[in-house]
mmCIF file of C-alpha atoms and ligand atoms in Angstrom:
data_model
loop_
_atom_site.group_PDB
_atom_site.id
_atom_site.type_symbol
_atom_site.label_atom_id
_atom_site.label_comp_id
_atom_site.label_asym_id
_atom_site.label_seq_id
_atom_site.Cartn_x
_atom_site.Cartn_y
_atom_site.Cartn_z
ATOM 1 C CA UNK Y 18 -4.752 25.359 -3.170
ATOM 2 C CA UNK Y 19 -3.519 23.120 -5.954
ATOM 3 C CA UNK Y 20 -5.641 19.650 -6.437
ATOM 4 C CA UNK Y 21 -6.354 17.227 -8.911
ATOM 5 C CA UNK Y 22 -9.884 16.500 -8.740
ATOM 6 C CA UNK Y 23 -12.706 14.468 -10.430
ATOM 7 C CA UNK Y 24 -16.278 14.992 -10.855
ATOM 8 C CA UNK Y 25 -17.681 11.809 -11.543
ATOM 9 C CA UNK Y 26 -16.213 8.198 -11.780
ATOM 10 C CA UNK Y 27 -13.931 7.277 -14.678
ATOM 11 C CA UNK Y 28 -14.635 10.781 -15.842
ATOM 12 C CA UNK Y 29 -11.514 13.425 -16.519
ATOM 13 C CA UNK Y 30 -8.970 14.563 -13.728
ATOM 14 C CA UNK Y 31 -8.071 18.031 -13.985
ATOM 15 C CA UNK Y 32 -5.529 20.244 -12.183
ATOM 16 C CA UNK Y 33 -8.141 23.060 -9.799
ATOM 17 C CA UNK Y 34 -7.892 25.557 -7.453
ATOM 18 C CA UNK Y 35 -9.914 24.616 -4.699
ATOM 19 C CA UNK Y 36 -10.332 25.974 -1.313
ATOM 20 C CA UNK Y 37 -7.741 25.708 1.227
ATOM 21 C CA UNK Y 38 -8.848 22.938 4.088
ATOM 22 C CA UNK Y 39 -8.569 23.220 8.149
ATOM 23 C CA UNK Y 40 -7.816 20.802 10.547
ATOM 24 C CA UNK Y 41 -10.812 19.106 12.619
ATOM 25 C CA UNK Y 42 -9.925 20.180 16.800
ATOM 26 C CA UNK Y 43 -7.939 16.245 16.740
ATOM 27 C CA UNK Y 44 -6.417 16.681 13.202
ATOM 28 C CA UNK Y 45 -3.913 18.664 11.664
ATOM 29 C CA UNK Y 46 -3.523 19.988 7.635
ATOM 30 C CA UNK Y 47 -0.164 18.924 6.563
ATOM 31 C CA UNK Y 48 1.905 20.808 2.952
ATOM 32 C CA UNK Y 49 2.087 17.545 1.072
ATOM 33 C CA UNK Y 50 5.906 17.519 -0.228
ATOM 34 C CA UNK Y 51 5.950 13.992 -1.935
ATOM 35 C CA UNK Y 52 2.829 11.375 -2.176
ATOM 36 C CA UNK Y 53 3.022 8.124 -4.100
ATOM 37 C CA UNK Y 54 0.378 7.049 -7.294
ATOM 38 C CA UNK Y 55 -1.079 3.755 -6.049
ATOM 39 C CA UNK Y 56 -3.353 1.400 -8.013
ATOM 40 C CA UNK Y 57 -6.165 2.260 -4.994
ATOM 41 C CA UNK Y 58 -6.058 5.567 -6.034
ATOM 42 C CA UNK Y 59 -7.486 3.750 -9.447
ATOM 43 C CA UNK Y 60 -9.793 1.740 -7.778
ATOM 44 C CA UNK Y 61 -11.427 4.528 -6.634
ATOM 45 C CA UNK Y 62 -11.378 6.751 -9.562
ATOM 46 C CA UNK Y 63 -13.019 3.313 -11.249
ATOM 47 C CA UNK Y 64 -16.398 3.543 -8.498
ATOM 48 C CA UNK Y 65 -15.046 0.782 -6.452
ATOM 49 C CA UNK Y 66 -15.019 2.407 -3.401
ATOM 50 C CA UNK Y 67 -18.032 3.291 -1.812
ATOM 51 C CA UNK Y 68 -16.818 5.689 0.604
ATOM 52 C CA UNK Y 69 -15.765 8.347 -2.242
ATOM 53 C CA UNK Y 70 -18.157 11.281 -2.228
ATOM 54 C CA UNK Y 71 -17.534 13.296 -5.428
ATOM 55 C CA UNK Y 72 -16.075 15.818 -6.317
ATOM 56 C CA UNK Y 73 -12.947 14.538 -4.872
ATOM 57 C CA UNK Y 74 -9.187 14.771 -4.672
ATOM 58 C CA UNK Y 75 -7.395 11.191 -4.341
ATOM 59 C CA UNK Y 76 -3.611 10.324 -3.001
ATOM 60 C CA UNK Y 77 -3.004 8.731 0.272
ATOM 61 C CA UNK Y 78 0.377 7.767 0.341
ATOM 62 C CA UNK Y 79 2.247 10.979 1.203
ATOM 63 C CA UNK Y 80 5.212 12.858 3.464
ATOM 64 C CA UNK Y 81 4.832 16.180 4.327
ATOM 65 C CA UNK Y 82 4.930 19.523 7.334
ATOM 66 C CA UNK Y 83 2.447 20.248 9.515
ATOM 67 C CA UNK Y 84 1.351 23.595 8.825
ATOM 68 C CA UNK Y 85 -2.068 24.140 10.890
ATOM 69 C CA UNK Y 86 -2.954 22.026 13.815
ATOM 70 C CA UNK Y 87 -6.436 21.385 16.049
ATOM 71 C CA UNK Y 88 -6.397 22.600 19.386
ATOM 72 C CA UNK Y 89 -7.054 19.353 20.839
ATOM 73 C CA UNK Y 90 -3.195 18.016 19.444
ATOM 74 C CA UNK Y 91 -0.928 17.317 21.835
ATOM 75 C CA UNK Y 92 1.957 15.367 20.349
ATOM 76 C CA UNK Y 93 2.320 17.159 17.187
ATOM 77 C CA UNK Y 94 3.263 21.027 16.177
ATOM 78 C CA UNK Y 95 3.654 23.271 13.206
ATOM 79 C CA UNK Y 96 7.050 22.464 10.945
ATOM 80 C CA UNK Y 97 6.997 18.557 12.300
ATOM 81 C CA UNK Y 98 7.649 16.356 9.108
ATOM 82 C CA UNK Y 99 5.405 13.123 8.919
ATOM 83 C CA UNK Y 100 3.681 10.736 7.544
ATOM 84 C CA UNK Y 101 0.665 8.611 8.312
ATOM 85 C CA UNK Y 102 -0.899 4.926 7.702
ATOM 86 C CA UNK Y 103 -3.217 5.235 4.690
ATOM 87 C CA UNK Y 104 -6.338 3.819 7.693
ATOM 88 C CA UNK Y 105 -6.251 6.693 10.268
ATOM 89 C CA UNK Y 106 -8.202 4.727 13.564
ATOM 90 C CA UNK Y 107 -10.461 7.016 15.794
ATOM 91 C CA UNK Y 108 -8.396 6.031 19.093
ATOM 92 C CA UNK Y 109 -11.606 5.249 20.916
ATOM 93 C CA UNK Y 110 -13.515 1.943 19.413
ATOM 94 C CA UNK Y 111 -12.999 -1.460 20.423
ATOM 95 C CA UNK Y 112 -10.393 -2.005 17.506
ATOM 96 C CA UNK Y 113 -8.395 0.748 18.424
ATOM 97 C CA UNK Y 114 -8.155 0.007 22.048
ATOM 98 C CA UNK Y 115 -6.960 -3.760 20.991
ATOM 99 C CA UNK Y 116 -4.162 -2.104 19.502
ATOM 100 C CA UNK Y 117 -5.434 -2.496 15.841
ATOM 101 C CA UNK Y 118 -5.937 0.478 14.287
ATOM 102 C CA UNK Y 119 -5.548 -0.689 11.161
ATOM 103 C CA UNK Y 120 -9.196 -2.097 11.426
ATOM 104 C CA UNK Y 121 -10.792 0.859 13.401
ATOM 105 C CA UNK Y 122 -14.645 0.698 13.282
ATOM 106 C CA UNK Y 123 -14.690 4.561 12.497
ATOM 107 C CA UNK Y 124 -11.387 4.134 10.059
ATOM 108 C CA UNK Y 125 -10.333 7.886 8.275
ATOM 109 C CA UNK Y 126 -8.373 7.547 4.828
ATOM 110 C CA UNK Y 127 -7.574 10.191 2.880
ATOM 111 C CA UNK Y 128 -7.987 10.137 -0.618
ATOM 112 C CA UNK Y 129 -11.166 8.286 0.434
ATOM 113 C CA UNK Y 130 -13.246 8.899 2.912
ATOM 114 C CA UNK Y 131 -12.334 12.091 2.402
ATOM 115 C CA UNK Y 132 -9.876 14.444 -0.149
ATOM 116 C CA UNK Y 133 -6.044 13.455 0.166
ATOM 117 C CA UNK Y 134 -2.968 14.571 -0.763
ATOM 118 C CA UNK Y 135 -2.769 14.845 -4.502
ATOM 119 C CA UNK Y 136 -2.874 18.432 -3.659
ATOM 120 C CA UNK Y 137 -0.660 21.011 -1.927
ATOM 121 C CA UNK Y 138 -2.140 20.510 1.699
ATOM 122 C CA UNK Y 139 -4.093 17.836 2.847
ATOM 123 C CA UNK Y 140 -6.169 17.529 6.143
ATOM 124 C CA UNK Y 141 -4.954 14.172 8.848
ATOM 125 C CA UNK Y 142 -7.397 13.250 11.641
ATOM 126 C CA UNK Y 143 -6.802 12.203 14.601
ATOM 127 C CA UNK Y 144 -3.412 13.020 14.517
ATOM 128 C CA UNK Y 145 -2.287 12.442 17.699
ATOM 129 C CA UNK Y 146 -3.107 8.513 17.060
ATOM 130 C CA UNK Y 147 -1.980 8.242 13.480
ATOM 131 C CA UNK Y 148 1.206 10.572 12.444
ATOM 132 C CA UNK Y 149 4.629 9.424 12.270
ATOM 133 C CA UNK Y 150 7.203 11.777 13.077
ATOM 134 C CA UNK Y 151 9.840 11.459 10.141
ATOM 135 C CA UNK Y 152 13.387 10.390 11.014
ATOM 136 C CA UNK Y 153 15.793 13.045 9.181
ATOM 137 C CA UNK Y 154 17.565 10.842 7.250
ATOM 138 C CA UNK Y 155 14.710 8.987 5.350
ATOM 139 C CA UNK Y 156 13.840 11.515 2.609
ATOM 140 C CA UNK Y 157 10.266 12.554 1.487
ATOM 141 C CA UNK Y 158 9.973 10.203 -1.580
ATOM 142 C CA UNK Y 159 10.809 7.403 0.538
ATOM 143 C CA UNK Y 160 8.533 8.475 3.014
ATOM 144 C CA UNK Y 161 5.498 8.854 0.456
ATOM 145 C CA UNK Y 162 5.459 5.360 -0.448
ATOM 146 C CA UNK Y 163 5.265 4.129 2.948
ATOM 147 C CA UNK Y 164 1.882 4.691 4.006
ATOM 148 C CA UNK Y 165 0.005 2.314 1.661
ATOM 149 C CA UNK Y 166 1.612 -0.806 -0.116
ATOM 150 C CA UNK Y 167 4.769 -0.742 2.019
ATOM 151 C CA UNK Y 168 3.052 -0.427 5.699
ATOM 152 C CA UNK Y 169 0.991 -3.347 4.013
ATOM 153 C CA UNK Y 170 3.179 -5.488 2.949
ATOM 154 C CA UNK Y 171 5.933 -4.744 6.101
ATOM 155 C CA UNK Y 172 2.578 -6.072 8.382
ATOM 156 C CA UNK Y 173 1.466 -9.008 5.708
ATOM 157 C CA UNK Y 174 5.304 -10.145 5.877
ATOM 158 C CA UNK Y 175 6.153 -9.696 9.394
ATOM 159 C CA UNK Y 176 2.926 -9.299 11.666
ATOM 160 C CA UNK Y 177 0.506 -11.684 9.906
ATOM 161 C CA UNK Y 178 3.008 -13.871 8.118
ATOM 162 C CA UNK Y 179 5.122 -13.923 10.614
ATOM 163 C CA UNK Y 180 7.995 -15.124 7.988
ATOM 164 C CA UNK Y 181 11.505 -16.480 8.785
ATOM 165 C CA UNK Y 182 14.879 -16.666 7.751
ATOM 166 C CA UNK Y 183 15.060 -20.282 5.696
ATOM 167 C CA UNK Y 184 11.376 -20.356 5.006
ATOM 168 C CA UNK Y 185 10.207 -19.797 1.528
ATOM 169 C CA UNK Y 186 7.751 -16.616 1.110
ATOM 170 C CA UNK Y 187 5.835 -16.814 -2.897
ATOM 171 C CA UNK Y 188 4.622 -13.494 -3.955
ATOM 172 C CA UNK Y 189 1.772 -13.063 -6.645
ATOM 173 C CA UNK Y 190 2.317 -10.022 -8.296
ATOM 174 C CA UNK Y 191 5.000 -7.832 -8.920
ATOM 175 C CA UNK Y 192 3.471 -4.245 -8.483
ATOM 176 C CA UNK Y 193 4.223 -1.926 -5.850
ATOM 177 C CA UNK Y 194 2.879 -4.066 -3.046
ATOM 178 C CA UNK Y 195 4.790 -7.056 -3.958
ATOM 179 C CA UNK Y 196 7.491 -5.569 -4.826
ATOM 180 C CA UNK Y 197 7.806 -3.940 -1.081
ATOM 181 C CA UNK Y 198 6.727 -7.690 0.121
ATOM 182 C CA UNK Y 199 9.755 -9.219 -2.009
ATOM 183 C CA UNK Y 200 12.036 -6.999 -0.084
ATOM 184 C CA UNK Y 201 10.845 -7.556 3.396
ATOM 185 C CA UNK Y 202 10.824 -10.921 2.842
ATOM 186 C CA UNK Y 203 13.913 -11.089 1.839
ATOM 187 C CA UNK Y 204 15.560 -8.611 4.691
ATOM 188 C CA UNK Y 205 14.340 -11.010 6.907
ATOM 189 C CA UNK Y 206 16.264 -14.060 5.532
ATOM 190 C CA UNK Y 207 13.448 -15.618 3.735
ATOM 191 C CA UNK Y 208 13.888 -17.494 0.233
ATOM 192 C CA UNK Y 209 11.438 -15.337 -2.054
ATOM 193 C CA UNK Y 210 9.674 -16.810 -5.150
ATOM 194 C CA UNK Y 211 8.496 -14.028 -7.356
ATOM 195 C CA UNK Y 212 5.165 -14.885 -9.806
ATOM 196 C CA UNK Y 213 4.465 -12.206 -12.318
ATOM 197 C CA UNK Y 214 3.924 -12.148 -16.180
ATOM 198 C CA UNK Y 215 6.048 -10.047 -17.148
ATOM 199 C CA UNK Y 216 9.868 -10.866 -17.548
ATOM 200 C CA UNK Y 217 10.951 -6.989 -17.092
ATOM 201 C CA UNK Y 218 8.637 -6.721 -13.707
ATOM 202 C CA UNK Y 219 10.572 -10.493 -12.688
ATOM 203 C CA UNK Y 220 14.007 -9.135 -13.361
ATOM 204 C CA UNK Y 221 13.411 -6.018 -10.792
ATOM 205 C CA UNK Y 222 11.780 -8.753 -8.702
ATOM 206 C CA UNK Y 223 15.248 -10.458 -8.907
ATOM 207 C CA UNK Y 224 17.208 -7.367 -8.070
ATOM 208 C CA UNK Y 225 14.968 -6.822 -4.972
ATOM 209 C CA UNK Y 226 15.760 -10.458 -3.434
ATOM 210 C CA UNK Y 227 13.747 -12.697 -5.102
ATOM 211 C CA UNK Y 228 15.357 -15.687 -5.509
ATOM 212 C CA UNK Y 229 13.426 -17.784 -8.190
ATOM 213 C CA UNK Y 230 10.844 -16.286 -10.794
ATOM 214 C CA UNK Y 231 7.823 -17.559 -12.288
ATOM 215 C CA UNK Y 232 6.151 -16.167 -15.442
ATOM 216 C CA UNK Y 233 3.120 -17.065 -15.360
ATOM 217 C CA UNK Y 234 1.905 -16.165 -18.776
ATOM 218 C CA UNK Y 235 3.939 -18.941 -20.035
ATOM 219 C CA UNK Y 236 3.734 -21.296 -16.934
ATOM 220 C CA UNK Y 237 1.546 -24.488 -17.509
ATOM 221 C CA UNK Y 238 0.701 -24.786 -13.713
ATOM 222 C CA UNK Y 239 2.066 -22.147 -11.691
ATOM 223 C CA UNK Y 240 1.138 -24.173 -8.595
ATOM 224 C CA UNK Y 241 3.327 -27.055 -9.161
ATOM 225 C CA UNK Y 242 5.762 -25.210 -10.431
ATOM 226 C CA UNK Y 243 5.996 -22.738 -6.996
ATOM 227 C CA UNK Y 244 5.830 -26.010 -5.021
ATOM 228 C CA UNK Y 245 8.910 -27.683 -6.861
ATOM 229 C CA UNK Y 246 10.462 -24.664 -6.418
ATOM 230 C CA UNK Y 247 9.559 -24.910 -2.745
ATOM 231 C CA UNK Y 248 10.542 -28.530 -2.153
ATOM 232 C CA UNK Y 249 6.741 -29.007 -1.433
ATOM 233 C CA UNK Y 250 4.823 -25.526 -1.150
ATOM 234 C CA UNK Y 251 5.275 -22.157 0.432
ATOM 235 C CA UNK Y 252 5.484 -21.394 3.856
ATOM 236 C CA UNK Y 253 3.727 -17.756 3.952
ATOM 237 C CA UNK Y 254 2.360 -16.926 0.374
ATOM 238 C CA UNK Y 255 1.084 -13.731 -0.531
ATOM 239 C CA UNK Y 256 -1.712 -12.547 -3.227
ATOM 240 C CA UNK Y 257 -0.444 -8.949 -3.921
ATOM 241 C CA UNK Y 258 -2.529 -8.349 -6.957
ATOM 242 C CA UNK Y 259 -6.016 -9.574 -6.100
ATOM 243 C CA UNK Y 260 -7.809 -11.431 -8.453
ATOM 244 C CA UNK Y 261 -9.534 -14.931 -8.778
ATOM 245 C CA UNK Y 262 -6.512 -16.446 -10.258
ATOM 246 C CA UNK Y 263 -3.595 -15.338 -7.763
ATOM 247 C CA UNK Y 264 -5.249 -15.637 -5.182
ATOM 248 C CA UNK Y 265 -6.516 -19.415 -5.796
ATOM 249 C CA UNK Y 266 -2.645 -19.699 -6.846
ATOM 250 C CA UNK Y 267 -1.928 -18.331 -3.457
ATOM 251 C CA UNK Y 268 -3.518 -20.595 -1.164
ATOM 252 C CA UNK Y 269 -2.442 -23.824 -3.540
ATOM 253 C CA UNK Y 270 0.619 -23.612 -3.517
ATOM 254 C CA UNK Y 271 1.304 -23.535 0.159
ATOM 255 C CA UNK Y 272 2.402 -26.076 1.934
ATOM 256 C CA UNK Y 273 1.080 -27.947 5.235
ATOM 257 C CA UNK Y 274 0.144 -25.760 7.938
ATOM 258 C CA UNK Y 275 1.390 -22.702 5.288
ATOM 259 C CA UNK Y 276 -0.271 -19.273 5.190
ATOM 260 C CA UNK Y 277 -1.952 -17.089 2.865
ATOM 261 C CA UNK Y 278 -1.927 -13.562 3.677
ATOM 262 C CA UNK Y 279 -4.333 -11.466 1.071
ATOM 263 C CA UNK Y 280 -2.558 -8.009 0.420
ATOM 264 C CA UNK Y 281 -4.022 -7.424 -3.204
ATOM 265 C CA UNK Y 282 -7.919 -5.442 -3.311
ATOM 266 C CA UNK Y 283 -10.638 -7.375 -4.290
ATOM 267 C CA UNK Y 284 -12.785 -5.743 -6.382
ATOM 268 C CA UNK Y 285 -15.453 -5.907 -8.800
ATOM 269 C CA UNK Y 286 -15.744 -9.542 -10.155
ATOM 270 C CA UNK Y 287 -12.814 -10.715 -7.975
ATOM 271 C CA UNK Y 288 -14.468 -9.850 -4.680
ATOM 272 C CA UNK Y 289 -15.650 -13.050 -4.389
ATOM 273 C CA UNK Y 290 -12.902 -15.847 -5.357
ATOM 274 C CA UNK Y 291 -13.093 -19.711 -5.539
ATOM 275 C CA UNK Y 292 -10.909 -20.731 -2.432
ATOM 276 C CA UNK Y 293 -9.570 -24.377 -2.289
ATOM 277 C CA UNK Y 294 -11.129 -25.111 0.727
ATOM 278 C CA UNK Y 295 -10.231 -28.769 0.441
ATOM 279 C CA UNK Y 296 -6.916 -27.886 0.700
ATOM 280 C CA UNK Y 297 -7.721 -25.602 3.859
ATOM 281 C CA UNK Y 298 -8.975 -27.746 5.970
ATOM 282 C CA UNK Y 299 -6.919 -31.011 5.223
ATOM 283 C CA UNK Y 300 -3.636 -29.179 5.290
ATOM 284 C CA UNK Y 301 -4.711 -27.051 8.381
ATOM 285 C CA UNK Y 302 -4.016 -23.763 6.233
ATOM 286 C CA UNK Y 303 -4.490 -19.929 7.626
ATOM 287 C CA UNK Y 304 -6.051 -17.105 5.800
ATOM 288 C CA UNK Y 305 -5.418 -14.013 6.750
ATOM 289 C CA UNK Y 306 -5.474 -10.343 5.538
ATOM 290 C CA UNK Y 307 -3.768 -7.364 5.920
ATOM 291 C CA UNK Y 308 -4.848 -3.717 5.666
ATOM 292 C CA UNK Y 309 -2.481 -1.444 6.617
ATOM 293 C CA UNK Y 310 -0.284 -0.826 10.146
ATOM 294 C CA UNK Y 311 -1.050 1.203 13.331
ATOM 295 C CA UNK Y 312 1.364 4.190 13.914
ATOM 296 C CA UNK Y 313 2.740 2.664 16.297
ATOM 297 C CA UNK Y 314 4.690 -0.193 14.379
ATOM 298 C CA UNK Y 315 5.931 2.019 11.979
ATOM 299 C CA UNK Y 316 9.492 2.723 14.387
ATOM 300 C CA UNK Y 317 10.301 -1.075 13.474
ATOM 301 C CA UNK Y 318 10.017 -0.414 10.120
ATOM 302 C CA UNK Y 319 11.826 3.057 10.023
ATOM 303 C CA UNK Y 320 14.845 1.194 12.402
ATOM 304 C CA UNK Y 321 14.961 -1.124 9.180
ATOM 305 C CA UNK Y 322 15.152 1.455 6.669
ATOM 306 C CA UNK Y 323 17.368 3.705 8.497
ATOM 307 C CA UNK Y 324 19.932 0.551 8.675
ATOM 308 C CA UNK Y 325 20.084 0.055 5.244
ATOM 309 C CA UNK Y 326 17.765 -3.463 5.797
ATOM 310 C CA UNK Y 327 14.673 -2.299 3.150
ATOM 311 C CA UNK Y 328 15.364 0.274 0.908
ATOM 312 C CA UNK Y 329 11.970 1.270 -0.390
ATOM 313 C CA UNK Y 330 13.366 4.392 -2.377
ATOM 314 C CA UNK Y 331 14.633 1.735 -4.916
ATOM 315 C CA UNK Y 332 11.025 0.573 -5.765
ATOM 316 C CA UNK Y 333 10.531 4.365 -7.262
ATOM 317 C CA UNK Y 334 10.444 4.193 -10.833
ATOM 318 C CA UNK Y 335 10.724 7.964 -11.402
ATOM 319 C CA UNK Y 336 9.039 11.224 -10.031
ATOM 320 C CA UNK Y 337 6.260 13.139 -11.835
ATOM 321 C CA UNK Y 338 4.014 16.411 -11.409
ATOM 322 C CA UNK Y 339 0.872 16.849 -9.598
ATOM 323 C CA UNK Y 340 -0.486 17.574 -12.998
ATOM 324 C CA UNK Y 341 0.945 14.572 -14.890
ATOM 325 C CA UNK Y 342 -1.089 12.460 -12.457
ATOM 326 C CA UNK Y 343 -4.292 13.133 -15.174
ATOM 327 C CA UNK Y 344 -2.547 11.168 -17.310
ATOM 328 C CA UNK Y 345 -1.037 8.608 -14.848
ATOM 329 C CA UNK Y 346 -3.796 7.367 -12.729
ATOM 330 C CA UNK Y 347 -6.271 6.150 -15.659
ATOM 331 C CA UNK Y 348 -3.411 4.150 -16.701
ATOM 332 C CA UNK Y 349 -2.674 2.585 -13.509
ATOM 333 C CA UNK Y 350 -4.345 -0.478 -15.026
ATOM 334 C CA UNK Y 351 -2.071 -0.955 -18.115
ATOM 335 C CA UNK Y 352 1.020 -1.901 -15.528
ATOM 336 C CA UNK Y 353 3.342 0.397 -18.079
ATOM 337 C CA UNK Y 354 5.399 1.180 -15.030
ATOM 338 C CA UNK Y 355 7.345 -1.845 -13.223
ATOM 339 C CA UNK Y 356 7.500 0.623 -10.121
ATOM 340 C CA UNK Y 357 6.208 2.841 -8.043
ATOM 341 C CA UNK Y 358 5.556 6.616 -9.614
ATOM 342 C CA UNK Y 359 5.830 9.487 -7.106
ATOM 343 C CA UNK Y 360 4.456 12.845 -7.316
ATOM 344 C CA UNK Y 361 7.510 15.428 -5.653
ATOM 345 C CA UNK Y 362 6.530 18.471 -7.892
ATOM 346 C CA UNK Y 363 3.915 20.436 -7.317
ATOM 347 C CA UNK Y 364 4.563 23.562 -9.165
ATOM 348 C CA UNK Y 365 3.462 21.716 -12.573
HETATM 349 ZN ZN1 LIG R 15 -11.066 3.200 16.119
HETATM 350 ZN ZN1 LIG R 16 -2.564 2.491 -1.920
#
């Protein structure tokens, strides 16, 4: 098959023919048709994953058809069309049986822990725990930009922040993932304050649902300006970039009893941040993170989508090659595109 690969970290991708893989007795290989370019597919090109063995392929936000299944499936055959949560759980550890998959202690991801979908097939474990059969109506490029930054965001918005219609929801950073988080919040009747720093990145933001904008490259304090925007602080804020300075931002500009929900990686010098604990404790403020969504919340979402509620297609800034991704994904950290870039070609 088709797959962009790379040898060694930061080093060049190139367009191979590699061997074709088969599914573990509980997985299946699935023909990717679309899969989405996401800034952790950077991260881990960078080194700044430590479950990437090289060489390796990348891409874990994908649609697709089964095309080879384990004997140990049951729920899924050849020709379904589906999707998956970029953290595939194992079905069996404590995690799992809690119902959160999205933590599992023996977590699968492709395009990390082992090759994923920036290729022509791509192999899913566990698939009886972790595929989503696809609705026919919600199309394969919607579908590939699911599985990562929307599933995240959808369970940061709704699951962890457990946002409201009326309440005010701030979102640090205008990418992919809070893009997806400006729209959720909005769908559910939330008041959305979009942070960014770049005016063209804010004016999508707007068009998504955000209601106010903040630019914070030419902000004084971002904090007090989010809480006069607020009428006193945020009730659910999110950090959807991750770094020191949105996520201190974040948890400042809540207000009592408010919640920050980390959606944004932390990596390299940002794993680390300065948290205002002060403000923590005193305010009784929550913490919490959010790392994908189990399989089985995904029919919420997809009832949503199929309504009209979220339309996620809209946060696709255009579709590309698999072979223009050697170009795309070192760039990832120049935020040249205000959205999300989806691979639907894989002839080129
Ligand atoms: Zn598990
Ligand atoms: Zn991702």
């Amino acid at each position: 098959m088709r797959a962009i690969v790379y040898e060694r970290f930061q080093g060049p991708l190139t367009l191979q023919n590699v061997v074709d893989p088969t599914p573990k007795h509980h997985g299946v290989v699935v023909k990717v048709t679309a899969t989405g370019l996401c800034r952790s597919d950077w991260h881990g090109w960078m080194g700044h994953d430590t479950d990437i063995e090289l060489p390796h392929v990348p891409g874990h936000e994908l649609a697709g058809i089964i095309v080879e299944v384990g004997k140990d499936v049951k729920n899924f055959k050849v020709g379904d069309r589906v999707t998956v949560p970029f953290v595939c759980g194992c079905g069996t550890c404590p995690q799992c049986h809690s119902g959160n998959h999205q933590v599992c202690d023996n977590q699968t991801q492709p395009g990390f822990t082992h090759w994923g979908s920036f290729a022509e097939y791509v192999t899913l474990d566990h698939a009886d725990i972790n595929l989503v059969k696809l609705p026919e109506e919600i199309m394969d490029i919607t579908a590939a930009i699911l599985g990562c930054r929307f599933v995240t965001s959808f369970r940061a918005v709704v699951d962890q922040g457990k946002v409201q219609g009326g309440q005010f929801v701030a979102v640090h950073g205008c990418g992919g993932v809070g893009l997806s988080a400006i729209m959720i919040a909005n769908a559910l009747g939330a008041q959305v304050i979009a942070i960014d720093i770049h005016d063209e990145t804010l004016k999508l933001a707007s068009e998504l649902g955000a209601t106010k904008t903040v630019n914070a490259s030419k902000s004084s304090n971002v904090v007090e300006e989010v809480r006069g925007l607020t009428h006193g602080g945020a009730h659910v804020s999110l950090d959807a970039l991750g770094s020191q300075v949105t996520c201190f931002n974040s948890v400042a500009n809540l207000r009592k009893r408010g919640k920050h929900i980390q959606v944004g990686l932390m990596t390299g010098d940002h794993q680390h941040p300065k948290v205002p604990m002060d403000k923590v404790l005193a305010n009784e403020l929550e913490i919490l993170g959010s790392h994908g969504m189990q399989a089985f919340r995904y029919s919420a979402m997809l009832e949503m989508i199929k309504e009209g509620k979220l339309q996620p297609e809209k946060l696709v800034e255009r579709t590309i090659s698999l072979e223009d991704i050697t170009i795309e994904l070192p760039n990832m950290d120049k935020f040249s595109n205000k959205g999300i870039l989806v691979i639907d070609d894989f002839e080129r």
